[in-house]
Amino acid sequence: MSDENGKSTATSQSSSSSNPEAAAKRRKYKVVIIGAGMAGLSSANHLIKNGCSDFAILEARNRVGGRIIGIEMGSQKVELGANWIHGVLGNPMFELAMQHGLISIINIPKPHKVVAATEDGKQVPFQVLQEIYEAYVCFLRRCEEYFLCQYLPPPDVHSVGEHINLEAELYLNNIDDYKEKHLRKLIFECLLKRETCITGCHSMDEIDLLELGSYTELQGGNIVLPSGYSSILKPLCDTLPKENIILSCPVKTIHWKRKGRAHSGNNNSDAILEEDEDDIDSDDSDKTVTEVPIGDNPSSGDNSLKHSTSNVQIECENGTIFEADHVICSIPLGVLKKHGQTMFEPSLPQYKLESIDSLLYGTVDKIFLEYDRPFLNAKVSEIMFLWEHIDPDPNADEEEYLKSNWYKKIYSFSKVSDTLLLGWISGREAEYMENISHEVVAEKCTEILRRFLKDPFIPKPKRCVCTSWSKQPYSCGSYTAIAVGASQDDIDNIAQPLYSSPHQSKPSVLFAGEHTHSNFYSTVHGAYLSGRTAAQILLTPDSPQEIVMESDTSDLSSWIQGIALE
């Protein structure tokens, strides 16, 4: 996409320094926050509200916001990343939006008329669409009950996809007419494709059945901010000192284990003592002598690790070294999957690496088509595509299959406005799309619309914008899901802080981000709450004292937010 790196939005969202050398003259901080996405900004806001300004945020991109970014398309602001505030009651993002006048309390839903069509252009009667949708929602709720009610599924059914397909098959067995049965099967398949975009996976067969209910859905539906989700970044950045946010500063290595000179019977001046990570909670943990020089990177100069008195040192790709008592790491799960084994020195504990590997971090992309004039019926808000199912040949090359079929993962196009359509695509098909030109995508989407609407005169879009979240080096995908065999425990494992020494009262490295919230994973509010929790751990004194929370209101929503931190 032309603007995914957000060059046009960097100055409007934050006037922070993009020159790390100038901004980092003072390289030692009490807290260094890695990542200026929602989790990082939330941590920084909670620190500043409680009187701590001795921190720096290191952001790899040249903008703040992470997976929240909006661009202009015509007269419309469109969101390339996060789209909705998911729920109202207990949602800190809704509270923040209300507090800053970003949303009207009167939310009038737009009329939503969905048209579903088959490949030969035949439209499905609405009552049939409604019947299957209601059955599908019922099957999905049953999947959630396995987690909530702690009972076991049928033998050999381990994923959400397998369970829904089994339920759908039993449902369709009651229909004798082949055409009627086939039509309903296509609707079920379309809804499962839609679910992959909601969940963030390639196929619902990847999602653990017993864990689906672990995600907590907040009541109130999906709320759209009139000025776009990215408008929520401004009030968060306005409270932070400009010089505290350092842009275009990718982190290379996080040196987190406190090490000291070896004193007994070892003449090697570069030998170090390293705390045994398996005994991190014990005051009498064994010490092991490591024959590796400390800070052997020639670029570190006087800031070499061997001279450091800080708990953590952060080495950036441009050679800058930051020292900190504590680090809040809000690096996305996709980046941890790709670089987690090499980014931390010493390496992360094995249990963390296993949990990072176990969780799913899928790709969900958007396709925006902009037109000069409207061509859809004014009453229609979405067109669903009921593709005929094609099983890939197990002996065929996957690349060849994707080349011929990638676009069949697009389950619908919906209206953003009369002249702007939005399509969603997930999984390996989305990753394939990221590597072809926008012109090819636009041509294929035009062909799809003409075929399903049976109208050869549908115009080509004047502009096509596609996201590429998998290719983005500082996201490497879209959001977290719990894969078959994984569990909430894996999220909790990743969230566990690290201590440089068994004698520390406060951890050296804390983790934040949507992938660290065991109930709100995959959401912005999950990221926000995880960032706030990490900051609060550092703020909490040894003896109790008052901590300033986000909202001064005493409504039920704020009360629930407080509970969620415990």
XYZ file of C-alpha atoms in Angstrom:
566
model
C 0.000 0.000 0.000
C 1.221 3.422 -0.767
C 0.976 4.815 2.741
C 1.140 1.931 5.196
C 4.299 3.210 6.814
C 2.364 6.319 7.682
C 4.735 8.973 6.350
C 1.880 11.353 5.756
C 0.502 10.933 9.262
C 3.651 11.019 11.364
C 3.656 14.751 11.976
C -0.049 15.023 12.640
C -0.109 12.189 15.178
C 3.004 13.187 17.073
C 5.514 15.977 16.746
C 8.180 13.771 18.320
C 11.788 13.789 17.274
C 12.655 11.446 14.422
C 16.370 11.975 15.028
C 17.426 9.398 17.637
C 20.946 10.828 17.971
C 19.615 14.277 18.895
C 16.851 13.018 21.174
C 19.003 10.444 22.922
C 21.765 12.703 24.326
C 20.638 11.510 27.719
C 20.658 7.785 27.227
C 19.860 6.600 30.711
C 16.230 6.453 31.827
C 14.282 4.922 34.670
C 11.947 3.271 32.134
C 12.353 2.575 28.426
C 9.188 1.615 26.553
C 9.759 -0.284 23.313
C 6.998 0.430 20.804
C 4.650 3.415 20.415
C 1.563 1.379 19.609
C -1.444 1.437 21.923
C 0.263 -0.598 24.674
C 3.349 1.646 24.699
C 1.342 4.869 24.636
C -0.879 3.558 27.434
C 2.170 2.737 29.591
C 3.636 6.192 28.993
C 0.357 7.932 29.829
C -0.018 6.009 33.069
C 3.567 6.885 34.069
C 3.111 10.582 33.301
C -0.222 10.738 35.162
C 1.539 9.400 38.236
C 4.422 11.859 38.125
C 7.037 9.752 36.333
C 8.491 11.508 33.283
C 11.865 9.748 33.372
C 11.130 7.488 30.406
C 11.709 7.191 26.677
C 9.577 5.466 24.043
C 11.611 3.848 21.249
C 9.526 3.386 18.103
C 10.882 1.580 15.045
C 8.492 3.254 12.609
C 8.543 6.937 11.717
C 5.102 7.359 13.306
C 3.212 6.426 16.442
C 0.196 4.103 16.539
C 1.553 0.711 15.533
C -1.319 -1.226 13.982
C -3.559 1.862 14.193
C -3.167 4.036 11.104
C -5.588 6.025 8.968
C -5.201 7.644 5.535
C -7.349 9.908 3.376
C -9.148 8.399 0.402
C -11.065 11.085 -1.431
C -13.211 12.836 1.147
C -13.118 9.782 3.411
C -10.772 8.862 6.265
C -10.120 5.123 6.123
C -8.429 2.901 8.690
C -5.753 0.532 7.407
C -5.491 -1.210 10.778
C -7.814 -1.245 13.808
C -11.352 -0.375 12.746
C -13.773 -0.503 15.668
C -14.050 -0.005 19.398
C -15.236 -3.475 20.395
C -17.908 -2.960 23.037
C -18.861 -0.147 25.376
C -19.201 -1.288 28.996
C -15.771 -1.598 30.586
C -13.939 -0.550 27.423
C -11.255 2.085 28.149
C -11.116 3.041 24.459
C -14.788 3.998 24.524
C -14.199 5.986 27.727
C -11.259 7.800 26.125
C -13.223 8.564 22.959
C -16.132 9.942 24.981
C -13.850 11.971 27.218
C -12.275 13.724 24.223
C -15.449 14.237 22.212
C -14.487 11.750 19.497
C -17.872 10.060 19.483
C -21.466 11.115 19.857
C -23.415 9.446 22.624
C -26.243 9.106 20.123
C -25.157 6.251 17.887
C -27.732 5.741 15.139
C -26.996 2.496 13.307
C -27.018 2.727 9.510
C -29.444 0.476 7.606
C -27.592 -2.713 6.730
C -28.877 -4.622 3.718
C -26.757 -7.602 2.734
C -27.007 -9.262 -0.657
C -25.520 -12.748 -1.114
C -24.914 -14.048 -4.620
C -23.531 -17.202 -6.223
C -20.835 -17.257 -8.902
C -23.457 -17.353 -11.666
C -24.956 -14.117 -10.344
C -28.044 -15.561 -8.663
C -29.040 -13.756 -5.480
C -30.003 -15.777 -2.430
C -33.421 -15.092 -0.884
C -32.887 -13.040 2.259
C -34.810 -15.463 4.470
C -32.386 -18.265 3.483
C -29.405 -16.045 4.332
C -30.970 -15.113 7.667
C -31.796 -18.753 8.473
C -28.202 -19.928 7.940
C -26.694 -16.927 9.710
C -28.802 -17.606 12.823
C -27.845 -21.301 12.748
C -24.160 -20.367 12.328
C -24.233 -17.972 15.299
C -25.802 -20.729 17.371
C -23.015 -23.176 16.369
C -20.358 -20.583 17.203
C -21.889 -19.945 20.656
C -21.814 -23.686 21.298
C -18.094 -23.697 20.529
C -17.573 -20.989 23.165
C -19.411 -23.072 25.761
C -16.650 -25.698 25.888
C -14.381 -23.157 27.578
C -17.116 -21.580 29.696
C -18.727 -24.827 30.885
C -15.612 -27.031 30.971
C -17.086 -30.015 29.148
C -15.493 -32.107 26.424
C -16.215 -31.990 22.679
C -16.883 -35.027 20.471
C -13.878 -37.324 19.939
C -11.352 -36.162 17.316
C -12.843 -32.653 17.122
C -10.161 -30.224 18.210
C -10.792 -27.013 16.255
C -13.589 -24.492 15.852
C -13.704 -25.200 12.110
C -14.135 -28.937 12.607
C -16.908 -28.402 15.143
C -18.878 -25.897 13.031
C -18.526 -28.069 9.916
C -19.813 -31.059 11.896
C -22.793 -29.039 13.161
C -23.462 -27.676 9.666
C -23.365 -31.169 8.185
C -25.902 -32.457 10.726
C -28.083 -29.411 10.034
C -27.935 -29.860 6.248
C -28.726 -33.591 6.472
C -32.317 -32.589 7.212
C -32.650 -30.955 3.763
C -33.505 -33.347 0.912
C -33.303 -31.010 -2.081
C -29.667 -31.001 -3.332
C -29.730 -27.431 -4.662
C -31.201 -26.033 -1.442
C -28.679 -27.995 0.626
C -25.739 -26.894 -1.566
C -26.755 -23.238 -1.416
C -26.885 -23.312 2.375
C -23.517 -25.057 2.511
C -21.979 -22.207 0.474
C -23.348 -19.678 2.982
C -21.815 -21.609 5.903
C -18.459 -21.634 4.070
C -18.687 -17.883 3.399
C -19.396 -17.192 7.078
C -16.382 -19.302 8.092
C -14.182 -17.195 5.763
C -15.594 -14.103 7.443
C -14.724 -15.624 10.821
C -11.064 -16.050 9.795
C -10.872 -12.264 9.342
C -12.505 -11.655 12.734
C -10.286 -14.213 14.496
C -7.076 -13.539 12.565
C -6.185 -16.910 11.018
C -5.968 -18.769 7.709
C -8.670 -21.311 8.549
C -10.917 -21.881 11.542
C -9.436 -25.392 11.606
C -6.397 -23.701 13.200
C -8.334 -22.314 16.199
C -8.494 -24.352 19.403
C -12.077 -25.344 20.196
C -11.603 -25.495 23.970
C -10.139 -21.964 24.087
C -12.554 -19.991 21.863
C -14.587 -18.880 24.876
C -11.475 -17.477 26.588
C -11.947 -14.260 24.610
C -14.260 -11.935 26.555
C -16.674 -9.982 24.407
C -17.679 -6.608 25.851
C -21.308 -5.596 25.423
C -22.367 -2.749 23.145
C -21.380 -3.864 19.641
C -18.738 -2.391 17.368
C -18.412 1.408 17.557
C -16.946 3.448 14.687
C -15.339 6.802 15.507
C -16.609 9.453 13.047
C -13.087 10.842 12.617
C -11.519 7.368 12.359
C -9.970 5.112 14.992
C -6.580 6.771 14.488
C -8.037 10.014 15.896
C -7.707 8.412 19.343
C -3.903 8.675 19.089
C -3.836 12.478 19.388
C -5.158 12.775 22.977
C -2.730 10.041 24.041
C 0.254 11.805 22.449
C -0.752 15.287 23.620
C -0.092 14.340 27.249
C 3.463 13.144 26.543
C 6.577 15.340 26.302
C 7.664 15.494 22.653
C 11.253 14.617 23.453
C 10.206 11.372 25.198
C 9.146 9.721 21.929
C 12.029 8.718 19.665
C 10.901 7.639 16.198
C 12.723 5.642 13.508
C 14.691 3.825 16.201
C 14.423 0.024 15.736
C 15.734 -2.058 18.627
C 18.324 -4.708 17.838
C 19.094 -6.355 21.199
C 17.712 -6.153 24.736
C 20.442 -7.074 27.250
C 18.412 -7.878 30.346
C 20.346 -10.204 32.665
C 22.393 -8.487 35.359
C 25.958 -9.693 35.179
C 28.980 -8.961 37.375
C 32.674 -9.704 37.566
C 33.834 -13.140 38.572
C 35.886 -12.792 41.776
C 36.910 -16.302 42.795
C 39.786 -18.114 41.189
C 39.303 -16.883 37.651
C 41.945 -14.765 35.984
C 39.930 -14.007 32.865
C 39.002 -10.366 33.325
C 36.117 -10.704 30.849
C 34.400 -13.587 32.636
C 30.990 -12.748 34.062
C 28.655 -14.108 36.656
C 25.178 -14.872 35.429
C 22.121 -15.569 37.553
C 20.551 -18.944 36.870
C 17.206 -18.169 35.228
C 15.614 -21.348 36.544
C 16.194 -20.153 40.119
C 15.198 -16.583 39.475
C 12.858 -16.470 42.461
C 15.403 -17.882 44.886
C 17.729 -15.671 46.926
C 20.420 -18.344 46.937
C 20.397 -19.254 43.255
C 23.485 -20.901 41.804
C 25.948 -18.740 39.893
C 27.548 -19.927 36.679
C 30.721 -18.572 35.126
C 30.340 -17.638 31.466
C 33.460 -17.192 29.356
C 31.888 -14.571 27.074
C 33.001 -10.925 27.159
C 30.324 -8.462 28.175
C 29.291 -5.961 25.520
C 31.571 -7.224 22.768
C 29.820 -5.057 20.186
C 32.407 -2.519 19.009
C 29.723 0.132 18.475
C 28.883 0.217 22.165
C 32.079 2.078 23.135
C 31.903 3.619 26.597
C 28.401 2.266 27.002
C 29.707 -1.293 26.952
C 27.680 -3.685 29.061
C 30.653 -4.409 31.281
C 30.569 -0.826 32.581
C 26.796 -0.683 33.052
C 25.114 -0.313 36.417
C 21.619 -0.513 34.879
C 19.380 -3.543 34.911
C 18.810 -3.417 31.151
C 20.597 -2.092 28.107
C 18.847 -1.617 24.792
C 21.023 -1.685 21.709
C 19.409 -0.037 18.676
C 20.093 -0.789 15.024
C 21.728 2.621 14.547
C 24.258 1.850 17.293
C 22.638 3.973 20.009
C 22.645 2.390 23.472
C 19.926 3.124 26.042
C 20.249 2.147 29.682
C 17.207 1.604 31.877
C 16.186 0.310 35.270
C 13.095 -1.186 33.632
C 11.907 -1.916 30.104
C 8.290 -2.284 28.996
C 8.443 -4.355 25.810
C 5.342 -3.939 23.629
C 6.859 -5.572 20.532
C 4.045 -7.409 18.625
C 3.794 -11.194 18.767
C 4.599 -11.465 15.032
C 7.964 -9.757 15.592
C 8.643 -11.900 18.678
C 7.937 -14.996 16.561
C 10.437 -13.847 13.951
C 13.163 -12.320 16.132
C 12.387 -13.365 19.723
C 15.204 -15.916 19.875
C 17.869 -13.403 18.848
C 16.532 -10.091 20.165
C 17.099 -10.860 23.852
C 20.490 -11.396 25.454
C 20.531 -13.804 27.147
C 17.800 -15.618 25.246
C 14.269 -15.620 26.636
C 13.416 -18.510 28.993
C 12.395 -21.649 27.115
C 8.805 -21.568 28.422
C 8.360 -18.121 26.864
C 9.817 -19.164 23.515
C 7.522 -22.205 23.434
C 4.459 -20.084 24.172
C 5.429 -17.510 21.527
C 5.706 -20.389 19.058
C 2.405 -22.007 20.153
C 0.145 -18.981 19.678
C -1.175 -18.006 16.269
C -0.479 -14.615 14.734
C -2.362 -14.457 11.454
C -2.613 -12.005 8.594
C -5.781 -10.037 7.865
C -5.638 -7.459 5.066
C -8.035 -4.878 3.668
C -8.734 -3.934 0.050
C -10.180 -0.450 -0.544
C -11.696 0.356 -3.959
C -12.448 4.009 -4.721
C -14.774 5.031 -7.588
C -15.693 8.247 -9.373
C -19.400 7.518 -9.093
C -21.707 5.127 -7.224
C -22.784 1.959 -9.034
C -24.355 -0.166 -6.280
C -28.022 0.048 -5.380
C -28.274 2.772 -2.723
C -30.054 0.390 -0.316
C -27.394 -2.345 -0.535
C -24.599 -2.084 2.034
C -22.719 -5.359 1.451
C -22.337 -8.040 -1.224
C -21.399 -11.520 0.021
C -19.640 -13.878 -2.410
C -20.717 -17.528 -2.286
C -17.716 -19.140 -3.974
C -17.882 -22.767 -5.079
C -15.529 -24.707 -2.831
C -12.360 -26.095 -4.423
C -10.142 -28.444 -2.422
C -6.483 -27.878 -3.255
C -4.757 -30.832 -4.913
C -2.520 -32.287 -2.169
C 0.156 -32.948 -4.802
C -0.053 -29.484 -6.360
C 2.290 -26.626 -5.554
C 0.681 -24.221 -3.049
C 2.049 -21.200 -4.921
C 0.285 -22.333 -8.103
C -2.962 -22.904 -6.204
C -2.787 -19.430 -4.626
C -2.000 -17.813 -7.985
C -5.247 -19.229 -9.417
C -7.477 -18.963 -6.341
C -6.223 -16.285 -3.879
C -9.150 -13.923 -4.564
C -11.709 -16.570 -3.551
C -10.838 -15.828 0.079
C -12.509 -12.387 -0.300
C -15.880 -13.157 1.258
C -17.588 -9.786 0.632
C -17.334 -6.123 -0.267
C -19.073 -3.598 1.961
C -19.766 0.089 1.460
C -17.667 2.577 3.379
C -19.420 5.269 1.345
C -21.308 5.344 -1.976
C -18.010 5.506 -3.866
C -15.747 3.468 -1.560
C -15.846 -0.306 -1.057
C -13.957 -2.404 1.481
C -13.054 -6.075 1.118
C -11.301 -8.327 3.655
C -8.925 -11.223 3.045
C -7.021 -13.458 5.479
C -4.359 -16.104 5.810
C -2.067 -17.374 3.076
C -4.235 -15.765 0.400
C -3.711 -12.384 2.074
C 0.034 -12.979 2.196
C -0.001 -13.881 -1.511
C -1.979 -10.717 -2.350
C 0.643 -8.578 -0.584
C 3.151 -9.598 -3.260
C 1.128 -8.652 -6.338
C 0.503 -5.174 -7.712
C -2.500 -3.063 -6.737
C -3.430 -2.897 -10.432
C -3.761 -6.691 -10.594
C -5.825 -6.677 -7.370
C -8.101 -3.936 -8.763
C -8.642 -5.858 -12.029
C -9.458 -9.089 -10.194
C -11.883 -7.324 -7.828
C -13.649 -5.701 -10.809
C -13.975 -9.124 -12.427
C -15.452 -10.528 -9.185
C -18.011 -7.736 -8.809
C -19.086 -8.018 -12.459
C -19.503 -11.787 -12.147
C -21.459 -11.877 -8.870
C -23.635 -8.843 -9.671
C -24.130 -10.014 -13.267
C -23.228 -6.567 -14.581
C -20.458 -6.254 -17.219
C -20.509 -2.433 -16.962
C -19.291 -2.113 -13.369
C -16.406 0.376 -13.656
C -12.818 -0.198 -12.633
C -11.867 1.664 -9.452
C -9.895 4.877 -9.869
C -7.778 3.883 -6.862
C -7.021 0.640 -5.049
C -5.288 0.546 -1.664
C -4.292 -2.796 -0.116
C -2.753 -3.298 3.295
C 0.304 -5.525 3.768
C 0.494 -6.343 7.477
C 2.437 -9.565 7.001
C 5.194 -7.810 5.022
C 5.475 -4.925 7.489
C 8.718 -5.633 9.408
C 7.452 -4.126 12.683
C 4.167 -6.041 12.782
C 4.747 -9.266 10.747
C 1.003 -9.967 10.775
C -2.221 -8.662 12.254
C -3.240 -10.020 15.675
C -3.206 -12.939 18.071
C -5.392 -16.050 18.163
C -5.177 -19.262 20.192
C -4.108 -22.096 17.902
C -5.012 -25.753 18.358
C -2.903 -27.046 21.254
C -2.280 -23.580 22.707
C -4.146 -21.974 25.616
C -4.592 -18.880 27.760
C -1.573 -20.131 29.725
C 0.620 -19.281 26.731
C -0.582 -15.680 26.814
C 0.108 -15.564 30.564
C 3.590 -17.042 29.968
C 4.482 -14.306 27.489
C 3.148 -11.662 29.889
C 5.367 -12.901 32.754
C 8.015 -10.254 33.564
C 11.747 -10.978 33.691
C 14.069 -10.240 36.625
C 17.772 -9.537 36.151
C 18.489 -10.708 39.670
C 16.639 -12.778 42.269
C 16.949 -9.851 44.707
C 14.946 -7.362 42.638
C 11.637 -6.096 43.962
C 10.599 -4.797 40.524
C 11.144 -6.668 37.250
C 13.679 -5.547 34.654
C 11.566 -6.414 31.598
C 7.774 -6.291 31.463
C 5.687 -7.324 28.467
C 2.638 -5.531 27.076
C 0.491 -5.681 23.944
C -2.719 -7.373 22.852
C -0.889 -10.740 22.876
C -0.325 -10.410 26.653
C -3.974 -9.977 27.706
C -5.561 -13.382 28.266
C -9.175 -12.193 27.823
C -8.895 -9.282 25.383
C -6.176 -10.586 23.036
C -6.453 -9.286 19.435
C -8.002 -5.956 20.556
C -6.834 -2.378 21.059
C -8.416 -2.250 24.516
C -6.472 -5.413 25.433
C -3.252 -3.673 24.390
C -4.225 -0.513 26.303
C -5.006 -2.365 29.544
C -1.823 -4.464 29.322
C 0.282 -1.317 28.915
C -1.382 0.340 31.876
C -0.906 -2.764 34.028
C 2.820 -2.930 33.193
C 3.277 0.727 34.153
C 1.341 0.232 37.366
C 3.619 -2.642 38.436
C 6.546 -0.215 38.251
C 4.634 2.550 40.022
C 3.369 0.468 42.917
C 5.549 1.252 45.961
C 6.616 -1.293 48.560
C 4.108 0.328 50.926
C 0.590 1.052 49.623
C -0.234 4.539 48.385
C -2.720 6.070 46.027
C -2.298 5.356 42.314
C -4.020 7.696 39.841
C -6.221 5.752 37.446
C -7.318 6.802 33.971
C -10.759 8.135 34.734
C -12.036 10.247 37.612
C -15.625 9.246 36.938
C -17.316 6.787 39.244
C -19.506 5.005 36.712
C -19.754 1.234 36.430
C -17.515 1.126 33.358
C -14.589 2.740 35.180
C -15.155 0.486 38.166
C -14.906 -2.580 35.933
C -11.694 -1.211 34.399
C -10.205 -1.072 37.876
C -11.189 -4.662 38.555
C -9.680 -5.778 35.233
C -6.235 -4.694 36.418
C -6.145 -7.047 39.358
